[in-house]
Amino acid sequence: MKQTEKILVIGACGQIGRELTAALRKQIPRHCVIAADIQPEDKIGLEVYPYRQLNVLDKEKLEALIAEEKITQIYHLAAMLSANGELNPQAAWRLNMDSLLSVLDLSVKYQVKKVFWPSSIAVFGPDSQKQNCPQQGITEPVTIYGISKAAGEYWCKYYFEKFGLDVRSLRYPGLISYSALPGGGTTDYAVDIFHHAVKGEPFTCFLEEDTALPMMYMHDAIRATLELMDAPADQLLVRTSYNLGALSFTPKEIYEEIEKEVPGFMIRYAPDFRQQIAESWPQSVDDSQAKKDWGWDPAYDLKSMVSEMLSKLSVLS
């Protein structure tokens, strides 16, 4: 990455945003990575500075920030996730869709070199292939989050083809991190379970024990994002969003792996509305296109992820 880049991370206080901001600041000078989020400054933590409070739906303030800082790359991470989105569909659509269109419009206007925008396995639906769901699999989302991501993928492709804007995207699976609390997604049980385990508390899972879903350790997700953004543009054949795979497991399987290191840890299952969402998604995805185009290769398996999560959270708690 060139030293002259000026990067804006929108949604920098979220689960992905904090770790991505830190990773970018290891590549270029700290002051060249501007963190932005709706959170007030006194609630964000010192590690996020330099920081600009921003409501991404305020297009005028977003434009002023891009122009003032002479932004060359944007990572647009702000979104309302699947479970929270179902509680307020119109607000989720407005945040997820209007903010993307503003970012795309302003990126063209100010000649931003690259834009990253995350999609999700939520673009798939009940008729999608359950095992190794292909890159071009059926996308029939059942949540407003998935609908916004499916639409957003084609907006990204449209801006690439019509305006030449270099937009890049990954369909993230469920992401697991020790540095942030759950953010309102259907896969969040796989984060919350670790917090209960290190505290010695029993865990109630909102999915059934045999519900398999694609998952990924956050370190792999951050690395995948940076590798995609560093890849030569002419190698990227997918301009909607790349399938991204690493792990696939059930609540029972991750519980059993945790219980090996935390003997006596207890779990019970109380499925709620998120069970139906989970059942509409694939159990695993085929990410061979990402491997072919830009060399994607995950580093963590279930055992190594569980071990590191427990170790890190034990130190932090």
Coordinates of N, CA and C in Angstrom, one line a residue, residues 72-241:
T72 N -8.5 8.8 -0.4 CA -8.2 8.0 -1.6 C -8.8 6.6 -1.6
Q73 N -9.1 6.1 -0.4 CA -9.8 4.8 -0.2 C -10.8 4.9 0.9
I74 N -11.9 4.2 0.7 CA -13.0 4.1 1.7 C -13.3 2.7 2.0
Y75 N -13.4 2.4 3.3 CA -13.9 1.1 3.8 C -15.2 1.4 4.5
H76 N -16.3 1.0 3.8 CA -17.6 1.4 4.3 C -18.2 0.2 5.0
L77 N -18.2 0.2 6.4 CA -18.6 -0.9 7.2 C -19.9 -0.7 8.0
A78 N -20.4 0.5 8.0 CA -21.6 0.8 8.8 C -22.8 0.1 8.3
A79 N -23.5 -0.6 9.1 CA -24.7 -1.4 8.7 C -25.5 -1.8 10.0
M80 N -26.8 -2.1 9.8 CA -27.6 -2.8 10.8 C -27.6 -4.2 10.4
L81 N -27.3 -5.1 11.3 CA -27.1 -6.5 11.0 C -28.5 -7.3 11.0
S82 N -28.4 -8.6 10.8 CA -29.6 -9.4 10.5 C -30.7 -9.4 11.5
A83 N -30.3 -9.7 12.8 CA -31.3 -9.8 13.8 C -31.9 -8.5 14.2
N84 N -31.0 -7.5 14.4 CA -31.5 -6.1 14.7 C -32.3 -5.5 13.5
G85 N -31.9 -5.9 12.3 CA -32.7 -5.4 11.1 C -34.1 -5.9 11.1
E86 N -34.3 -7.1 11.5 CA -35.7 -7.6 11.5 C -36.6 -6.9 12.5
L87 N -36.0 -6.2 13.5 CA -36.8 -5.5 14.5 C -37.1 -4.1 14.0
N88 N -36.4 -3.6 13.0 CA -36.7 -2.3 12.4 C -36.3 -2.3 11.0
P89 N -37.1 -3.0 10.1 CA -36.7 -3.1 8.7 C -36.5 -1.8 7.9
Q90 N -37.3 -0.9 8.1 CA -37.2 0.4 7.3 C -35.9 1.1 7.7
A91 N -35.6 1.2 9.0 CA -34.4 1.8 9.4 C -33.1 1.1 8.9
A92 N -33.2 -0.3 8.9 CA -32.1 -1.1 8.4 C -31.9 -0.8 6.9
W93 N -33.0 -0.8 6.2 CA -32.8 -0.5 4.7 C -32.2 0.9 4.5
R94 N -32.7 1.9 5.2 CA -32.2 3.2 5.1 C -30.7 3.3 5.4
L95 N -30.3 2.8 6.5 CA -28.9 2.8 6.8 C -28.1 2.0 5.8
N96 N -28.5 0.8 5.6 CA -27.6 -0.1 4.7 C -27.6 0.4 3.3
M97 N -28.7 0.9 2.8 CA -28.7 1.2 1.3 C -28.4 2.7 1.0
D98 N -29.0 3.6 1.8 CA -28.7 5.0 1.5 C -27.3 5.4 1.7
S99 N -26.7 4.8 2.8 CA -25.3 5.1 3.0 C -24.4 4.6 1.9
L100 N -24.7 3.4 1.4 CA -23.9 2.9 0.3 C -23.9 3.7 -0.9
L101 N -25.1 4.2 -1.3 CA -25.3 5.0 -2.4 C -24.6 6.3 -2.3
S102 N -24.6 6.9 -1.1 CA -23.9 8.1 -0.9 C -22.4 7.9 -1.0
V103 N -21.9 6.8 -0.5 CA -20.4 6.5 -0.6 C -20.0 6.3 -2.0
L104 N -20.9 5.6 -2.8 CA -20.5 5.3 -4.2 C -20.6 6.7 -5.0
D105 N -21.6 7.5 -4.8 CA -21.7 8.7 -5.5 C -20.5 9.6 -5.2
L106 N -20.2 9.8 -3.9 CA -19.1 10.7 -3.6 C -17.8 10.2 -4.0
S107 N -17.6 8.9 -4.0 CA -16.4 8.3 -4.5 C -16.1 8.6 -6.0
V108 N -17.2 8.5 -6.7 CA -17.0 8.9 -8.2 C -16.7 10.4 -8.3
K109 N -17.4 11.2 -7.5 CA -17.3 12.7 -7.6 C -15.8 13.1 -7.2
Y110 N -15.3 12.5 -6.2 CA -14.0 12.9 -5.7 C -12.8 11.9 -6.1
Q111 N -13.1 11.1 -7.1 CA -12.2 10.2 -7.7 C -11.4 9.3 -6.7
V112 N -12.2 8.8 -5.7 CA -11.6 7.8 -4.8 C -11.1 6.6 -5.5
K113 N -9.9 6.1 -5.2 CA -9.3 5.1 -6.0 C -10.0 3.7 -5.8
K114 N -10.3 3.4 -4.5 CA -10.9 2.1 -4.2 C -11.9 2.2 -3.1
V115 N -12.9 1.4 -3.1 CA -13.9 1.3 -2.1 C -14.1 -0.1 -1.7
F116 N -14.1 -0.4 -0.4 CA -14.5 -1.7 0.1 C -15.8 -1.6 0.8
W117 N -16.7 -2.6 0.5 CA -18.0 -2.7 1.1 C -18.3 -4.1 1.4
P118 N -18.6 -4.5 2.6 CA -18.9 -5.9 2.9 C -20.3 -6.4 2.6
S119 N -20.4 -7.5 1.9 CA -21.7 -8.2 1.8 C -21.7 -9.3 2.8
S120 N -22.5 -10.3 2.6 CA -22.8 -11.3 3.6 C -23.4 -12.6 3.1
I121 N -23.2 -13.7 3.8 CA -23.9 -14.9 3.4 C -25.4 -14.7 3.5
A122 N -25.9 -13.6 4.1 CA -27.3 -13.4 4.2 C -28.0 -13.1 2.9
V123 N -27.2 -12.9 1.8 CA -27.8 -12.8 0.5 C -28.4 -14.1 0.0
F124 N -28.0 -15.2 0.5 CA -28.5 -16.5 0.1 C -29.9 -16.7 0.9
G125 N -30.6 -17.7 0.4 CA -31.9 -18.0 1.0 C -32.3 -19.5 1.0
P126 N -33.5 -19.8 1.3 CA -33.9 -21.2 1.5 C -33.6 -22.1 0.3
D127 N -33.7 -21.6 -0.9 CA -33.4 -22.4 -2.1 C -32.0 -22.4 -2.5
S128 N -31.1 -21.7 -1.8 CA -29.7 -21.7 -2.1 C -29.1 -23.1 -1.7
Q129 N -28.1 -23.5 -2.4 CA -27.4 -24.8 -2.1 C -26.9 -24.7 -0.7
K130 N -27.2 -25.8 0.1 CA -26.8 -25.7 1.5 C -25.3 -26.1 1.7
Q131 N -24.8 -27.0 1.0 CA -23.4 -27.4 1.1 C -22.6 -26.8 0.0
N132 N -21.5 -26.1 0.3 CA -20.6 -25.5 -0.7 C -21.4 -24.6 -1.7
C133 N -22.2 -23.7 -1.1 CA -23.0 -22.9 -1.9 C -22.1 -22.1 -2.9
P134 N -22.4 -22.2 -4.2 CA -21.4 -21.7 -5.2 C -21.4 -20.1 -5.3
Q135 N -20.4 -19.6 -5.9 CA -20.3 -18.2 -6.1 C -21.5 -17.6 -6.8
Q136 N -22.0 -18.3 -7.8 CA -23.2 -17.8 -8.5 C -24.5 -18.5 -8.0
G137 N -24.5 -18.8 -6.7 CA -25.7 -19.5 -6.2 C -26.9 -18.6 -6.2
I138 N -28.1 -19.3 -6.0 CA -29.3 -18.5 -5.9 C -29.3 -17.6 -4.7
T139 N -29.7 -16.3 -5.0 CA -29.7 -15.3 -3.9 C -31.2 -14.9 -3.7
E140 N -31.8 -15.5 -2.7 CA -33.2 -15.1 -2.3 C -33.3 -14.8 -0.9
P141 N -32.7 -13.7 -0.4 CA -32.6 -13.4 1.0 C -34.0 -13.3 1.7
V142 N -34.1 -13.6 2.9 CA -35.3 -13.6 3.7 C -35.3 -12.5 4.7
T143 N -34.2 -11.8 4.9 CA -34.1 -10.8 5.9 C -33.9 -9.4 5.2
I144 N -34.2 -8.3 5.8 CA -34.0 -7.0 5.2 C -32.5 -6.8 5.1
Y145 N -31.7 -7.3 6.0 CA -30.3 -7.2 6.0 C -29.8 -7.9 4.7
G146 N -30.2 -9.1 4.4 CA -29.8 -9.9 3.2 C -30.3 -9.2 2.0
I147 N -31.5 -8.6 2.0 CA -32.1 -7.9 0.8 C -31.2 -6.7 0.5
S148 N -30.8 -6.0 1.5 CA -30.0 -4.8 1.3 C -28.6 -5.2 0.8
K149 N -28.1 -6.3 1.3 CA -26.8 -6.7 0.8 C -26.8 -7.2 -0.6
A150 N -27.9 -8.0 -1.0 CA -28.0 -8.4 -2.4 C -28.2 -7.3 -3.3
A151 N -29.0 -6.3 -2.9 CA -29.1 -5.1 -3.8 C -27.8 -4.3 -3.9
G152 N -27.1 -4.2 -2.7 CA -25.9 -3.5 -2.7 C -24.8 -4.1 -3.6
E153 N -24.8 -5.4 -3.7 CA -23.8 -6.1 -4.5 C -24.0 -5.6 -6.0
Y154 N -25.2 -5.5 -6.4 CA -25.4 -5.0 -7.8 C -25.2 -3.5 -8.0
W155 N -25.4 -2.8 -7.0 CA -25.0 -1.3 -7.0 C -23.5 -1.2 -7.2
C156 N -22.8 -2.0 -6.5 CA -21.3 -2.0 -6.6 C -20.9 -2.4 -8.0
K157 N -21.5 -3.4 -8.5 CA -21.1 -3.8 -9.9 C -21.5 -2.7 -10.9
Y158 N -22.7 -2.1 -10.7 CA -23.1 -1.1 -11.6 C -22.1 0.1 -11.6
Y159 N -21.7 0.5 -10.4 CA -20.8 1.7 -10.4 C -19.4 1.3 -11.0
F160 N -19.0 0.1 -10.8 CA -17.8 -0.4 -11.5 C -17.9 -0.3 -13.0
E161 N -19.0 -0.9 -13.5 CA -19.1 -1.0 -15.0 C -19.5 0.4 -15.6
K162 N -20.3 1.2 -14.9 CA -20.7 2.5 -15.5 C -19.7 3.6 -15.3
F163 N -19.1 3.7 -14.1 CA -18.2 4.8 -13.8 C -16.8 4.4 -13.6
G164 N -16.5 3.1 -13.7 CA -15.1 2.6 -13.5 C -14.6 2.7 -12.0
L165 N -15.6 2.8 -11.1 CA -15.2 2.9 -9.7 C -14.8 1.5 -9.2
D166 N -13.6 1.4 -8.6 CA -13.0 0.2 -8.2 C -13.6 -0.2 -6.8
V167 N -14.8 -0.8 -6.9 CA -15.4 -1.3 -5.6 C -15.2 -2.8 -5.5
R168 N -14.8 -3.2 -4.3 CA -14.5 -4.6 -4.0 C -15.3 -5.0 -2.8
S169 N -15.6 -6.3 -2.8 CA -16.6 -6.8 -1.7 C -16.3 -8.3 -1.4
L170 N -16.6 -8.6 -0.1 CA -16.6 -10.0 0.3 C -17.9 -10.3 1.0
R171 N -18.4 -11.6 0.7 CA -19.5 -12.1 1.5 C -19.0 -12.7 2.8
Y172 N -19.0 -11.9 3.8 CA -18.5 -12.4 5.1 C -19.4 -13.5 5.6
P173 N -18.9 -14.6 6.2 CA -19.7 -15.5 7.0 C -19.8 -14.9 8.4
G174 N -20.2 -15.7 9.4 CA -20.3 -15.2 10.7 C -18.9 -14.9 11.2
L175 N -18.6 -13.8 11.9 CA -17.3 -13.4 12.3 C -17.2 -13.5 13.8
I176 N -16.0 -14.0 14.3 CA -15.8 -14.3 15.7 C -14.6 -13.5 16.1
S177 N -14.7 -12.7 17.1 CA -13.6 -11.8 17.6 C -13.7 -11.7 19.1
Y178 N -12.5 -11.5 19.7 CA -12.4 -11.3 21.1 C -12.4 -9.8 21.5
S179 N -12.2 -8.9 20.5 CA -12.1 -7.5 20.7 C -13.4 -6.7 20.7
A180 N -14.5 -7.3 20.4 CA -15.7 -6.6 20.3 C -16.9 -7.5 20.8
L181 N -17.9 -6.9 21.4 CA -19.1 -7.7 21.8 C -20.0 -7.9 20.6
P182 N -20.9 -8.9 20.7 CA -21.8 -9.2 19.6 C -22.6 -7.9 19.2
G183 N -22.8 -7.9 17.8 CA -23.4 -6.6 17.3 C -24.8 -6.8 16.7
G184 N -25.5 -7.8 17.0 CA -26.9 -8.0 16.6 C -27.1 -8.8 15.3
G185 N -26.2 -9.8 15.2 CA -26.3 -10.7 14.0 C -26.8 -12.1 14.5
T186 N -27.2 -12.9 13.5 CA -27.7 -14.2 13.7 C -26.6 -15.2 14.1
T187 N -25.3 -14.9 13.8 CA -24.2 -15.8 14.1 C -23.6 -15.4 15.4
D188 N -24.1 -14.4 16.1 CA -23.5 -13.8 17.3 C -23.3 -14.8 18.5
Y189 N -24.1 -15.9 18.4 CA -24.0 -16.8 19.5 C -22.5 -17.3 19.6
A190 N -21.8 -17.4 18.5 CA -20.5 -18.0 18.4 C -19.4 -17.0 19.0
V191 N -19.8 -15.8 19.3 CA -19.0 -14.8 20.0 C -19.4 -14.8 21.5
D192 N -20.7 -14.7 21.7 CA -21.2 -14.7 23.1 C -20.9 -15.9 23.9
I193 N -20.8 -17.0 23.3 CA -20.5 -18.3 24.0 C -19.2 -18.2 24.7
F194 N -18.2 -17.5 24.1 CA -16.8 -17.5 24.7 C -16.8 -16.6 25.9
H195 N -17.6 -15.5 25.9 CA -17.7 -14.6 27.0 C -18.3 -15.3 28.3
H196 N -19.3 -16.1 28.0 CA -19.8 -16.9 29.1 C -18.8 -18.0 29.6
A197 N -18.1 -18.6 28.7 CA -17.2 -19.6 29.1 C -16.1 -19.1 30.0
V198 N -15.5 -18.0 29.7 CA -14.4 -17.5 30.5 C -14.9 -16.9 31.8
K199 N -16.1 -16.6 31.9 CA -16.7 -16.1 33.2 C -17.2 -17.3 34.0
G200 N -17.2 -18.5 33.5 CA -17.7 -19.6 34.2 C -19.2 -19.6 34.3
E201 N -19.9 -19.0 33.4 CA -21.3 -18.9 33.4 C -22.0 -19.8 32.4
P202 N -23.1 -20.4 32.6 CA -23.8 -21.3 31.6 C -24.2 -20.4 30.5
F203 N -24.4 -21.0 29.3 CA -24.7 -20.2 28.1 C -26.0 -20.8 27.5
T204 N -26.9 -19.8 27.2 CA -28.2 -20.2 26.5 C -28.0 -19.8 25.0
C205 N -28.1 -20.8 24.1 CA -27.9 -20.5 22.7 C -29.3 -20.3 22.0
F206 N -29.4 -19.3 21.2 CA -30.6 -19.0 20.5 C -30.8 -19.8 19.2
L207 N -29.9 -20.7 18.9 CA -30.0 -21.6 17.8 C -30.1 -23.1 18.3
E208 N -30.6 -24.0 17.5 CA -30.6 -25.4 17.8 C -29.2 -25.9 17.7
E209 N -29.0 -27.0 18.4 CA -27.6 -27.5 18.5 C -27.0 -28.0 17.2
D210 N -27.8 -28.4 16.3 CA -27.3 -28.9 15.0 C -27.3 -28.0 13.8
T211 N -27.4 -26.7 14.1 CA -27.5 -25.7 13.0 C -26.2 -25.3 12.6
A212 N -25.7 -25.8 11.5 CA -24.4 -25.5 10.9 C -24.4 -24.2 10.1
L213 N -23.4 -23.3 10.3 CA -23.3 -22.1 9.5 C -21.9 -21.8 9.2
P214 N -21.6 -21.1 8.1 CA -20.3 -20.7 7.7 C -19.8 -19.7 8.8
M215 N -18.6 -19.8 9.2 CA -18.0 -18.9 10.2 C -16.5 -18.6 9.9
M216 N -16.0 -17.6 10.5 CA -14.6 -17.2 10.3 C -14.1 -16.5 11.5
Y217 N -12.8 -16.8 11.9 CA -12.1 -16.0 12.9 C -11.8 -14.6 12.3
M218 N -11.9 -13.6 13.2 CA -11.7 -12.2 12.7 C -10.4 -12.0 12.1
H219 N -9.3 -12.6 12.6 CA -8.0 -12.4 12.0 C -8.0 -12.8 10.6
D220 N -8.6 -13.9 10.2 CA -8.7 -14.3 8.8 C -9.5 -13.3 8.0
A221 N -10.6 -12.8 8.6 CA -11.5 -11.9 7.8 C -10.7 -10.6 7.5
I222 N -10.0 -10.1 8.5 CA -9.2 -8.8 8.3 C -8.1 -9.1 7.2
R223 N -7.4 -10.2 7.3 CA -6.4 -10.5 6.3 C -7.0 -10.7 4.9
A224 N -8.2 -11.3 4.8 CA -8.8 -11.5 3.5 C -9.2 -10.1 2.9
T225 N -9.7 -9.2 3.8 CA -10.1 -7.9 3.3 C -8.9 -7.1 2.8
L226 N -7.8 -7.1 3.5 CA -6.6 -6.4 3.0 C -6.0 -7.1 1.8
E227 N -6.0 -8.4 1.7 CA -5.5 -9.1 0.5 C -6.3 -8.8 -0.7
L228 N -7.6 -8.7 -0.5 CA -8.5 -8.4 -1.6 C -8.2 -7.0 -2.1
M229 N -8.1 -6.0 -1.2 CA -7.8 -4.6 -1.6 C -6.5 -4.4 -2.2
D230 N -5.5 -5.3 -1.9 CA -4.2 -5.2 -2.4 C -4.0 -5.9 -3.8
A231 N -5.0 -6.7 -4.1 CA -4.9 -7.5 -5.4 C -5.0 -6.6 -6.6
P232 N -4.3 -6.9 -7.7 CA -4.4 -6.1 -8.9 C -5.8 -6.2 -9.4
A233 N -6.3 -5.0 -9.9 CA -7.7 -4.9 -10.3 C -8.0 -5.9 -11.4
D234 N -7.1 -6.1 -12.3 CA -7.4 -7.0 -13.5 C -7.5 -8.4 -13.1
Q235 N -7.1 -8.8 -11.9 CA -7.3 -10.2 -11.5 C -8.7 -10.5 -10.9
L236 N -9.4 -9.4 -10.5 CA -10.7 -9.6 -9.8 C -11.8 -9.7 -10.8
L237 N -12.3 -10.9 -11.0 CA -13.3 -11.2 -12.0 C -14.7 -11.1 -11.4
V238 N -14.9 -11.0 -10.1 CA -16.2 -10.8 -9.4 C -16.3 -9.4 -9.0
R239 N -17.3 -8.7 -9.5 CA -17.6 -7.3 -9.1 C -18.9 -7.1 -8.4
T240 N -19.5 -8.3 -8.0 CA -20.6 -8.2 -7.0 C -20.0 -8.4 -5.6
S241 N -19.7 -9.6 -5.2 CA -19.0 -9.9 -4.0 C -18.5 -11.3 -4.0

